[in-house]
PDB file of C-alpha atoms and ligand atoms in Angstrom:
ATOM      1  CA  UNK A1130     204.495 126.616 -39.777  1.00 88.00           C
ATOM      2  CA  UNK A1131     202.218 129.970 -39.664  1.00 97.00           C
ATOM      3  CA  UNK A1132     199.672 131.348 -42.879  1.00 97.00           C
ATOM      4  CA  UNK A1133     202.680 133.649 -43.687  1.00 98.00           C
ATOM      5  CA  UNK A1134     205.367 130.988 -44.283  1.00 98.00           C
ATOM      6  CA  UNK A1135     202.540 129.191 -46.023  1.00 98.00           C
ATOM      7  CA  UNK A1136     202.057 131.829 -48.200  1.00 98.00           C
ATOM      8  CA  UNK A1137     205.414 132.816 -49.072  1.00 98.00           C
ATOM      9  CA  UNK A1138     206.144 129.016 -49.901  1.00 98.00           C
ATOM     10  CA  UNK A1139     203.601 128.750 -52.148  1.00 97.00           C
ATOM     11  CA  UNK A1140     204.295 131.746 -54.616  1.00 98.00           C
ATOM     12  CA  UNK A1141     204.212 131.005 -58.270  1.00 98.00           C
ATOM     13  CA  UNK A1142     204.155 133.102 -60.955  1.00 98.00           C
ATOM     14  CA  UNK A1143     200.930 133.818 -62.729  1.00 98.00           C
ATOM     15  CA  UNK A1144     200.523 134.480 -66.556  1.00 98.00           C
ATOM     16  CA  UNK A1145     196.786 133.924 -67.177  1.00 98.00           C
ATOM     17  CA  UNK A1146     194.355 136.241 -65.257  1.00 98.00           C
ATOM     18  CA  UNK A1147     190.944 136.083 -65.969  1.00 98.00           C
ATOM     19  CA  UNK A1148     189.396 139.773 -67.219  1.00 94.00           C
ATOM     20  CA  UNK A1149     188.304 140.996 -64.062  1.00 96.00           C
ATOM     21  CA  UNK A1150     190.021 144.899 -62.902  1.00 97.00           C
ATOM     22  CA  UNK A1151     191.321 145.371 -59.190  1.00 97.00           C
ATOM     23  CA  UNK A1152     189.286 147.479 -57.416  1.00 97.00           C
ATOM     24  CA  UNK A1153     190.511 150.349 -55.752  1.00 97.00           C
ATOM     25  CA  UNK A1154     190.477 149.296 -52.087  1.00 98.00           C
ATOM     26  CA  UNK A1155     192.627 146.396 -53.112  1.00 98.00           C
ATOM     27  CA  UNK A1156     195.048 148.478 -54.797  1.00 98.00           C
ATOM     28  CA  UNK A1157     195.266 150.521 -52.136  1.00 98.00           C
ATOM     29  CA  UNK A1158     195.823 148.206 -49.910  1.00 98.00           C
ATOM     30  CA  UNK A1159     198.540 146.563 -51.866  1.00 98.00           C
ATOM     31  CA  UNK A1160     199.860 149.827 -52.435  1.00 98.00           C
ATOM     32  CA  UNK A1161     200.429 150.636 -48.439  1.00 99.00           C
ATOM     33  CA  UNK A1162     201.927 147.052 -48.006  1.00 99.00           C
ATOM     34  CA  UNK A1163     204.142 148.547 -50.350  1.00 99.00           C
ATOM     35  CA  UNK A1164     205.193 151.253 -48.624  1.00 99.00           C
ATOM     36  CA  UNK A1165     205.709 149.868 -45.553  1.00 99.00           C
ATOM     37  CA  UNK A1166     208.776 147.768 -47.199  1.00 98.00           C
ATOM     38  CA  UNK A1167     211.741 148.774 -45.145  1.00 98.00           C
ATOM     39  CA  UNK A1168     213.821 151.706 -47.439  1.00 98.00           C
ATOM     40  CA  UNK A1169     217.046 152.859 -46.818  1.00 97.00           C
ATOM     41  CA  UNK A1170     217.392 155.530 -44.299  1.00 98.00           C
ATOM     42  CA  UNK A1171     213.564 156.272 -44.824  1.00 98.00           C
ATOM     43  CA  UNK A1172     214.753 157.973 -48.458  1.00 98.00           C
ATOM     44  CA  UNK A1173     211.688 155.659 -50.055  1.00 98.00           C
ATOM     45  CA  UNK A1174     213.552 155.994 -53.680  1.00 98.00           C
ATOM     46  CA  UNK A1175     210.573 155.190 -55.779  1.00 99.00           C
ATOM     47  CA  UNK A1176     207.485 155.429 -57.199  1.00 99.00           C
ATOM     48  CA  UNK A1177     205.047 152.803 -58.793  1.00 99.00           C
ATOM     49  CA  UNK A1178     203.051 153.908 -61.636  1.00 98.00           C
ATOM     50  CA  UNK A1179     199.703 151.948 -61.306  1.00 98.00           C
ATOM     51  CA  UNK A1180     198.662 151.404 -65.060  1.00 98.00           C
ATOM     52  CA  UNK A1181     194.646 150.701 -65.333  1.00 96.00           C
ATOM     53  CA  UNK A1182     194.212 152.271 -69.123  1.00 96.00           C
ATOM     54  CA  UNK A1183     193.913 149.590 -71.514  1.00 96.00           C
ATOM     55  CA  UNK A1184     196.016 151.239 -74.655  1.00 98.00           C
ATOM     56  CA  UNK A1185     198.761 151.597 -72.603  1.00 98.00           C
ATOM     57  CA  UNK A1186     198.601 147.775 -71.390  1.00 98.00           C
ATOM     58  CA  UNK A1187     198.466 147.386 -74.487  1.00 98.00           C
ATOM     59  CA  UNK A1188     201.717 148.953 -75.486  1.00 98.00           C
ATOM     60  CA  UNK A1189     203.102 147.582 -72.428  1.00 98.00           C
ATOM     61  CA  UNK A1190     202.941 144.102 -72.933  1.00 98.00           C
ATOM     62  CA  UNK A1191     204.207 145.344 -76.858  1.00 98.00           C
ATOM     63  CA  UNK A1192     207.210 147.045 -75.238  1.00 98.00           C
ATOM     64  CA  UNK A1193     207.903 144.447 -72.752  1.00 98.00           C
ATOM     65  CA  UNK A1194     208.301 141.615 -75.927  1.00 98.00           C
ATOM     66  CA  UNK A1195     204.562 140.598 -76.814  1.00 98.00           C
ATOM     67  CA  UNK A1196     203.803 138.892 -72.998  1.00 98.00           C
ATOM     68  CA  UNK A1197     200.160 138.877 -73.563  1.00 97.00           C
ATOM     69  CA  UNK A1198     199.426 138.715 -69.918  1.00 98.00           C
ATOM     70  CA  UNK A1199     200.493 142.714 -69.632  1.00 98.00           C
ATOM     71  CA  UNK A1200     197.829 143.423 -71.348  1.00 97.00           C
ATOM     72  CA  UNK A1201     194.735 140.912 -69.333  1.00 97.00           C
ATOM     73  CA  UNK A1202     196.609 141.178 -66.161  1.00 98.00           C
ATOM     74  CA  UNK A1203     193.597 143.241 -63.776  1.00 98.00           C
ATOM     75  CA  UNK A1204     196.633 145.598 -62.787  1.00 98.00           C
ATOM     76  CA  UNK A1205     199.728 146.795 -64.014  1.00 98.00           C
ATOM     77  CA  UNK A1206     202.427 147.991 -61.931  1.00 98.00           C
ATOM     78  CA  UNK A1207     205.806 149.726 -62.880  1.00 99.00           C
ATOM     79  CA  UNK A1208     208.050 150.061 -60.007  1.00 99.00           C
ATOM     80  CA  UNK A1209     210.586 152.795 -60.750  1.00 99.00           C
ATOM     81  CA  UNK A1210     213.736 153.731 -59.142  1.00 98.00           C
ATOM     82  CA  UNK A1211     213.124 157.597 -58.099  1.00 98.00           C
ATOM     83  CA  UNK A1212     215.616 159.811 -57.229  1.00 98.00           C
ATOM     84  CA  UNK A1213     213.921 162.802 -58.848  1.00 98.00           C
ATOM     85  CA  UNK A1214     211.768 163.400 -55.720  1.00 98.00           C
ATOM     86  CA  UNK A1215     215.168 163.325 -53.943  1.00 98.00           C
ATOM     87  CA  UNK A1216     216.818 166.023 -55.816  1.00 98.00           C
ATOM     88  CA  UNK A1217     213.669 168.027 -55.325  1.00 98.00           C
ATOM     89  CA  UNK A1218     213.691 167.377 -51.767  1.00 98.00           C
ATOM     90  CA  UNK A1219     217.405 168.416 -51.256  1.00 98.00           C
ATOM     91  CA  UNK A1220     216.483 171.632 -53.840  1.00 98.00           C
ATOM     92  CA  UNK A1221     214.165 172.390 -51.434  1.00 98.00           C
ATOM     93  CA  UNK A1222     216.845 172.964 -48.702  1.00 98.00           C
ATOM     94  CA  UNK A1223     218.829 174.621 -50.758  1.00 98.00           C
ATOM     95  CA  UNK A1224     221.984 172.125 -51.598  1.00 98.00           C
ATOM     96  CA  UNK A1225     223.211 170.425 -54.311  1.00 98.00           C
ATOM     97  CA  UNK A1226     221.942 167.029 -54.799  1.00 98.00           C
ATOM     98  CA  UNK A1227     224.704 164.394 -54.960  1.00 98.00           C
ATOM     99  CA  UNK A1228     224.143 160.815 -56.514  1.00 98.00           C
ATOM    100  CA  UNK A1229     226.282 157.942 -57.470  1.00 98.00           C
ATOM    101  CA  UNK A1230     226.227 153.852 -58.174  1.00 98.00           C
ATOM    102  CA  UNK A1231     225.399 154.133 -54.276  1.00 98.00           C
ATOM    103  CA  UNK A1232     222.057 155.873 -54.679  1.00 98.00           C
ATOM    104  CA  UNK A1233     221.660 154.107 -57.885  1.00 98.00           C
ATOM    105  CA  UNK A1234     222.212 150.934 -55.868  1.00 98.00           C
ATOM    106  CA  UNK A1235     219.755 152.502 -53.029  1.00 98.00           C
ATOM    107  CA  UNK A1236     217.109 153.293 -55.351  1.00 98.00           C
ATOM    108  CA  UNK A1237     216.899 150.131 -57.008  1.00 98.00           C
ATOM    109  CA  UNK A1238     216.682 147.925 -54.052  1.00 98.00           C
ATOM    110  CA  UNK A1239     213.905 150.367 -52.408  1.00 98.00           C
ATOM    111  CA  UNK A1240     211.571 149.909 -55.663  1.00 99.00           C
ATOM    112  CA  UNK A1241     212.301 145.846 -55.182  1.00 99.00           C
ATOM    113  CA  UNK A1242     211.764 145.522 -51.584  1.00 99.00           C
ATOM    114  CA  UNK A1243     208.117 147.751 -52.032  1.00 99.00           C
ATOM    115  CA  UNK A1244     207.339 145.643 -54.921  1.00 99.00           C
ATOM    116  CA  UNK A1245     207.907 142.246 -52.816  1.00 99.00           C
ATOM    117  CA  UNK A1246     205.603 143.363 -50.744  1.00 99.00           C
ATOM    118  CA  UNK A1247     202.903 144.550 -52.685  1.00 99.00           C
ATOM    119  CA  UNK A1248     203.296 140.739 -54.490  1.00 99.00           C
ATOM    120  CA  UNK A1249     202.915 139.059 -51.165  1.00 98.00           C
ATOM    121  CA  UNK A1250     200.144 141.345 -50.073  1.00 98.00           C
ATOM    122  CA  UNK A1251     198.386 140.657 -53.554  1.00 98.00           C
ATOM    123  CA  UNK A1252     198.582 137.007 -53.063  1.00 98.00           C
ATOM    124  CA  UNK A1253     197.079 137.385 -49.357  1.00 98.00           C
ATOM    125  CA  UNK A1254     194.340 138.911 -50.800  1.00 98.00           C
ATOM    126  CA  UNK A1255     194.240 135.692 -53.422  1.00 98.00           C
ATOM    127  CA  UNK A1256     195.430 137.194 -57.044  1.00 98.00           C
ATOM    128  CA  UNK A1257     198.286 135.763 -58.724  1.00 98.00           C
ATOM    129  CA  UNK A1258     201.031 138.065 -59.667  1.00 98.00           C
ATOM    130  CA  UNK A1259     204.123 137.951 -62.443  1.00 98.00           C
ATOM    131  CA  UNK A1260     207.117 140.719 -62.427  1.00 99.00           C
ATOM    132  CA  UNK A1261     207.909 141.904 -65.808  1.00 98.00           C
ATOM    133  CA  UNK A1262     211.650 142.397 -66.545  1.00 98.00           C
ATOM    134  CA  UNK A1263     210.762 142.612 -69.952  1.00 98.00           C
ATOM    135  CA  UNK A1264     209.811 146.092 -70.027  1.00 98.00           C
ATOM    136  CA  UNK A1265     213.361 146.750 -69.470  1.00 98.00           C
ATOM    137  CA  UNK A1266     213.787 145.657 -73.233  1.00 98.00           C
ATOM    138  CA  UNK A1267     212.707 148.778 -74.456  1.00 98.00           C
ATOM    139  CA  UNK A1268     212.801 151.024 -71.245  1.00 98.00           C
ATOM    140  CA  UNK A1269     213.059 154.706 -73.504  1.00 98.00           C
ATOM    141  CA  UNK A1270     209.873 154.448 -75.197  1.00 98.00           C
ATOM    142  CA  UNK A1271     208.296 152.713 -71.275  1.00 98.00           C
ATOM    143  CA  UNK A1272     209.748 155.495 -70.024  1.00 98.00           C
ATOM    144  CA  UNK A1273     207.938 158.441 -72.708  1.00 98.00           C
ATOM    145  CA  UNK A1274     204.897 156.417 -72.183  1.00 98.00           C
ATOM    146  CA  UNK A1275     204.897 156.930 -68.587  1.00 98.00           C
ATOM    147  CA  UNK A1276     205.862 160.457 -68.376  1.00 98.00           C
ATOM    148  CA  UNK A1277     208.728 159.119 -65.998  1.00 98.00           C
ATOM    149  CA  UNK A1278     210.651 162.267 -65.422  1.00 98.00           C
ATOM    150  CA  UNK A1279     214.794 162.468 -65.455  1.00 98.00           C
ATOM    151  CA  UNK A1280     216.245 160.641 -62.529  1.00 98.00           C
ATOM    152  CA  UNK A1281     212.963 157.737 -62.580  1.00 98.00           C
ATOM    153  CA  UNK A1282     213.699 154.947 -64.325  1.00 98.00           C
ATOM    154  CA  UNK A1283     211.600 151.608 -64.751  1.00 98.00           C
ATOM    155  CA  UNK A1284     213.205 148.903 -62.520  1.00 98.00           C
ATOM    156  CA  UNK A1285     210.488 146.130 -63.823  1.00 99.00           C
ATOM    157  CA  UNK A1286     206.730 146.074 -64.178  1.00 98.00           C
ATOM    158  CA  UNK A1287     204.084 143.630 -62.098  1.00 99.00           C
ATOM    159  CA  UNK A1288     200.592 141.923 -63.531  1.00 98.00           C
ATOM    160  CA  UNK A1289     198.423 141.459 -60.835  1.00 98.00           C
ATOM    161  CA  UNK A1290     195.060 139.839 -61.412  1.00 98.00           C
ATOM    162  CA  UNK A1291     192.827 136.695 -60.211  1.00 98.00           C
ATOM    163  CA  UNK A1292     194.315 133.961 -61.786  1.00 98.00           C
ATOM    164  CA  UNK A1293     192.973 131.669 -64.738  1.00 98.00           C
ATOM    165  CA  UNK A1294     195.944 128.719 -63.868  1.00 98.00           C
ATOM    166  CA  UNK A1295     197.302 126.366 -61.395  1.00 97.00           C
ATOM    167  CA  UNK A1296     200.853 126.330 -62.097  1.00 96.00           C
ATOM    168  CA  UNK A1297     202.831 123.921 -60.253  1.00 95.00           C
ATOM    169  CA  UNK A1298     205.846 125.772 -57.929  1.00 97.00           C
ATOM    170  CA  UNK A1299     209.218 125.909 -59.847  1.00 97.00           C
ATOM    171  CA  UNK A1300     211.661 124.282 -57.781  1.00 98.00           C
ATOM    172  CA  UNK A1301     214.670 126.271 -56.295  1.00 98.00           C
ATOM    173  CA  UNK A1302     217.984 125.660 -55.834  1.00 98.00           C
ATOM    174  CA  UNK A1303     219.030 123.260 -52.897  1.00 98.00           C
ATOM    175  CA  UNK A1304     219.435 124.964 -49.360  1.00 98.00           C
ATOM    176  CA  UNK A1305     222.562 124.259 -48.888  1.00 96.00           C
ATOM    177  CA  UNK A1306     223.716 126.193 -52.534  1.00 98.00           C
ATOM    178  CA  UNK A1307     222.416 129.457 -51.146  1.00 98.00           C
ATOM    179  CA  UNK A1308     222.919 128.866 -47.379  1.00 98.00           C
ATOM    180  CA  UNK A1309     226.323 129.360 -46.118  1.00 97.00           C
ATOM    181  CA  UNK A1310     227.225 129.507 -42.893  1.00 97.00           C
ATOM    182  CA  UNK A1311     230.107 132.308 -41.375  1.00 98.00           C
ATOM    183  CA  UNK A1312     231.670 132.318 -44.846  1.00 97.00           C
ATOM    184  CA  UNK A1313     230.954 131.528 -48.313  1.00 97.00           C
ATOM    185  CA  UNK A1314     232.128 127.583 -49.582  1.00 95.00           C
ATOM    186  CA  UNK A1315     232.768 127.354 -52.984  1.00 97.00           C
ATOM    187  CA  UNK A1316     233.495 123.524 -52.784  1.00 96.00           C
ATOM    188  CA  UNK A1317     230.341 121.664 -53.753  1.00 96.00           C
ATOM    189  CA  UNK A1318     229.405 124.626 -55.382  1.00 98.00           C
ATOM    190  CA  UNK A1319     228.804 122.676 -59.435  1.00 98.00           C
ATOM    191  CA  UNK A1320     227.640 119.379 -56.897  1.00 98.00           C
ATOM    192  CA  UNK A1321     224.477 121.902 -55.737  1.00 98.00           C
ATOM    193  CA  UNK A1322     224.508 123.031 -59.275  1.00 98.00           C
ATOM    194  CA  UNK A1323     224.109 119.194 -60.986  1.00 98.00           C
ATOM    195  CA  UNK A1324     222.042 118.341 -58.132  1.00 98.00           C
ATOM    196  CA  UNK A1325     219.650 121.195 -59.089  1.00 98.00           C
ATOM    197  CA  UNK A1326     220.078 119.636 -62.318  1.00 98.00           C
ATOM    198  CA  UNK A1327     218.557 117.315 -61.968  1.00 98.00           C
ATOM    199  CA  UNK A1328     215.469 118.160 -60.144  1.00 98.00           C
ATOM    200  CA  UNK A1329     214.783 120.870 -63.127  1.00 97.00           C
ATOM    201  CA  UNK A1330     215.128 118.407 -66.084  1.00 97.00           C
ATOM    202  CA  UNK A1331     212.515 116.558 -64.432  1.00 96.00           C
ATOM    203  CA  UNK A1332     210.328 119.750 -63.871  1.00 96.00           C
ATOM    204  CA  UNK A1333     210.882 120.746 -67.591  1.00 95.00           C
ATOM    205  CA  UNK A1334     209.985 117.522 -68.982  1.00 95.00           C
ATOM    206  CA  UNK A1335     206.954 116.882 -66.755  1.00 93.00           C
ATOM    207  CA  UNK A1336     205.533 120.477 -67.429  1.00 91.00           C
ATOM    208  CA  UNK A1337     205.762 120.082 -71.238  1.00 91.00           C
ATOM    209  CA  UNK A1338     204.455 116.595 -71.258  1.00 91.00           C
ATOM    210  CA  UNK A1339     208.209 115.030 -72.217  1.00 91.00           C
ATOM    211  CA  UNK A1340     208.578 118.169 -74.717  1.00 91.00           C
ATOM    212  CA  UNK A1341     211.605 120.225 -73.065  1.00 87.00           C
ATOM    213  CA  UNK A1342     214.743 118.158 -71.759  1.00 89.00           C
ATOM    214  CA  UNK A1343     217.488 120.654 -70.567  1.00 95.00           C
ATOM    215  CA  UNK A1344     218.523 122.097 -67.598  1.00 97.00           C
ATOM    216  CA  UNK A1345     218.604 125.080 -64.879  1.00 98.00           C
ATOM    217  CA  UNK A1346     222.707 125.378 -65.690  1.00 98.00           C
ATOM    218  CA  UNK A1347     222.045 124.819 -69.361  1.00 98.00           C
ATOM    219  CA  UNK A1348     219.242 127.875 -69.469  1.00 97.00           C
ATOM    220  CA  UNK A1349     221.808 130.229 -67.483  1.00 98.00           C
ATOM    221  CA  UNK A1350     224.922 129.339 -69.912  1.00 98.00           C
ATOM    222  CA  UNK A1351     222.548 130.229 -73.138  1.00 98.00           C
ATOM    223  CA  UNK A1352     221.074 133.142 -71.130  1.00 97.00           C
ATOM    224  CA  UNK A1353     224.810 134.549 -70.774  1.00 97.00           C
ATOM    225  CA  UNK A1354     226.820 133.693 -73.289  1.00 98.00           C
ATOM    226  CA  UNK A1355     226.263 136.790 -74.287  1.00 97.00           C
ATOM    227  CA  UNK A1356     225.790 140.013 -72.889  1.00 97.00           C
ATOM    228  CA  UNK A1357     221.671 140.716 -71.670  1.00 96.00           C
ATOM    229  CA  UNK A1358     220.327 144.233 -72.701  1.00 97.00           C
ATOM    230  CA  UNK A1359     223.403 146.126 -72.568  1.00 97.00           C
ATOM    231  CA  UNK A1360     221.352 149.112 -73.684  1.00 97.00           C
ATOM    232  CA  UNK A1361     220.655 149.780 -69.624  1.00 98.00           C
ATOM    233  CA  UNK A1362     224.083 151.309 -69.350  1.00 97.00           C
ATOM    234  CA  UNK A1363     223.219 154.262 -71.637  1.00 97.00           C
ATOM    235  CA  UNK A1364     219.594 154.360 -71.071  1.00 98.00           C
ATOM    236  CA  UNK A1365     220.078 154.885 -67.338  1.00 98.00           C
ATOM    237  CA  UNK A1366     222.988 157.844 -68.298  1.00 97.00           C
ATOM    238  CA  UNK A1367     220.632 159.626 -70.467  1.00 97.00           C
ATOM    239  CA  UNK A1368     217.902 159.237 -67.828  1.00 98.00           C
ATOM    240  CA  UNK A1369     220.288 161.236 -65.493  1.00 98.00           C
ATOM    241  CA  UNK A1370     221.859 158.994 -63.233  1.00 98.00           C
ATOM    242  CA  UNK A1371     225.888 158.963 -62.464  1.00 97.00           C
ATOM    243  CA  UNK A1372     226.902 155.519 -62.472  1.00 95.00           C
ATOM    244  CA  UNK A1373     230.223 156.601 -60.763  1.00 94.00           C
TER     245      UNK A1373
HETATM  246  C1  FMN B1820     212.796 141.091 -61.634  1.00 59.80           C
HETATM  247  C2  FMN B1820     212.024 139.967 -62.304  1.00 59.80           C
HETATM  248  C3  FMN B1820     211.687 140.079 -63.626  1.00 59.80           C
HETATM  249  C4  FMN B1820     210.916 139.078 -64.248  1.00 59.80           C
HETATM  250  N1  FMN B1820     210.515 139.251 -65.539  1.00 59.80           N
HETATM  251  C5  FMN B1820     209.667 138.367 -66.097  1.00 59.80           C
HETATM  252  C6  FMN B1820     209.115 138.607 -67.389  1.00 59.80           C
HETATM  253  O1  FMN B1820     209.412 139.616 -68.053  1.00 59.80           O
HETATM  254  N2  FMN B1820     208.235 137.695 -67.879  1.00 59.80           N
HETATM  255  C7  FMN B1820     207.869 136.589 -67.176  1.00 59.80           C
HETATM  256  O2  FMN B1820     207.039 135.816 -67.693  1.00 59.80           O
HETATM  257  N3  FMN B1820     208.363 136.320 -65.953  1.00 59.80           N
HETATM  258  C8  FMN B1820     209.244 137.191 -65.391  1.00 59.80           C
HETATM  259  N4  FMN B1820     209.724 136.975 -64.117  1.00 59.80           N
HETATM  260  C9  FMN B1820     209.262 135.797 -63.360  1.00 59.80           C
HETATM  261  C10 FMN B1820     210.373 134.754 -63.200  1.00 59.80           C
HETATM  262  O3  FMN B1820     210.578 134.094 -64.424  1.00 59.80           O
HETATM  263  C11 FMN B1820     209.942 133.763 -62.108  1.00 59.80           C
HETATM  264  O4  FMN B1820     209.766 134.450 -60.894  1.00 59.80           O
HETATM  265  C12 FMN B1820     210.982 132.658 -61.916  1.00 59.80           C
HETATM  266  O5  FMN B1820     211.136 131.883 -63.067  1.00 59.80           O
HETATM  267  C13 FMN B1820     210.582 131.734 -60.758  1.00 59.80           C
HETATM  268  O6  FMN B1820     209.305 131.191 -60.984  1.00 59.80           O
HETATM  269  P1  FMN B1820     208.096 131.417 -59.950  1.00 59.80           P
HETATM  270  O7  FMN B1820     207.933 132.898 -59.731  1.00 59.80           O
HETATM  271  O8  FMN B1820     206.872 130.809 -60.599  1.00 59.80           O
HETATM  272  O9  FMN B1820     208.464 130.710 -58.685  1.00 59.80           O
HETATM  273  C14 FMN B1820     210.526 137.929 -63.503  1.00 59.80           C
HETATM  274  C15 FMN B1820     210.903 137.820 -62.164  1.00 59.80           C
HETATM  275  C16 FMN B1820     211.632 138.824 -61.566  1.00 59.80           C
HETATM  276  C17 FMN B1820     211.998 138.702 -60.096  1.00 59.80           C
END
């Protein structure tokens, strides 16, 4: 339809990069794509800690459950929630900074909408580019690495590099499961869901070579049947941040 569309439809993640830094007009350029992400009321509730030293890569892709790729990606990027620079900004005036899930909630989505566009703006530029949850596994000891101060917290890190594979593009759900039109339908809601099924099982199996049969709904039941780092609760409190 246009080279954006194009673009945006053929995002996959990348977790081989071939050794090769960014260089510093391309992070900056990724960086102001960044920050020209729509924020909430122009309160731009983050900060993104560009990581280029190689120990703390290192200690990174460690932290964020031994993913290799931390470490070889030509750029690591930690998007934080910020509402430190808030508080200082509402010192500065003289009142009493207020915060609650809201801001917590505004915070978080301002760090994810910057961080979508730094990956598209990467991929324009032709590197490949993986988000990093996983540092969220052990977000105290990202955090003292990072000098992140109180109220900053690590929402999920990004490898950028020039990629060393040609994944194929993961399937998504159909349309019609996330589309709904003046008002959710929860009728053919597990008919989208075996649909999807479907299409995945034969994705898995192709991918491995006949290796993996299961499915999307299969993956989600063993992914929470249980709780998923329930440490974020406390981690965030301790960071500063009034989940009330
Ligand atoms: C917030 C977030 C965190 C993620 N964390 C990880 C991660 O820690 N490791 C990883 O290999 N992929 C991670 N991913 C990548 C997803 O697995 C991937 O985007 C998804 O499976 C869809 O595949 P695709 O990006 O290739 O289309 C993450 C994605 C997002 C949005």
């Amino acid at each position: 339809m246009n080279a954006v569309i194009d673009l945006l439809q053929s995002h996959r993640s990348i977790r081989k990069f071939k050794d090769v830094p960014l260089q510093p007009e391309h992070i900056d350029a990724i960086v102001a794509s960044a920050q020209m992400a729509s924020t909430s009321s122009n309160v731009q509730a983050y900060s993104i800690i560009a990581v280029t030293d190689t120990e703390k890569k290192q200690e990174l892709a460690r932290l964020a459950g031994n993913q290799a790729y931390v470490e070889h990606s030509g750029l690591f990027l930690v998007f934080c929630a910020d509402l430190y620079r808030l508080r200082e900004a509402t010192g500065l005036n003289g009142e009493t900074f207020h915060q609650n899930t809201e801001s917590f909630i505004v915070a978080t989505v301002d760090a994810t909408l910057a961080a979508q566009n730094a990956a598209l703006a990467a991929e324009s530029l032709g590197f490949g580019i993986v988000y990093i949850g996983g540092i969220r596994n052990a977000p105290e000891d990202v955090s003292r690495l990072l000098q992140l101060p109180e109220l900053v917290y690590p929402v999920f890190g990004m490898c950028i590099g020039v990629p060393d594979q040609e994944p194929s593009a993961r399937p998504r759900l159909p349309r019609q499961a996330v589309l709904h039109y003046n008002g959710y339908q929860t009728d053919d809601v597990r008919q989208h869901i075996e649909t999807y099924d479907e299409t995945m099982q034969e994705y898995y199996r192709t991918r491995t070579g006949g290796k993996t049969v299961t499915t999307w709904s299969r993956g989600m039941a063993d992914k929470f049947r249980q709780p998923v780092r329930a440490h974020v609760r406390s981690f965030l409190e301790n960071r500063g941040f009034k989940l009330e």
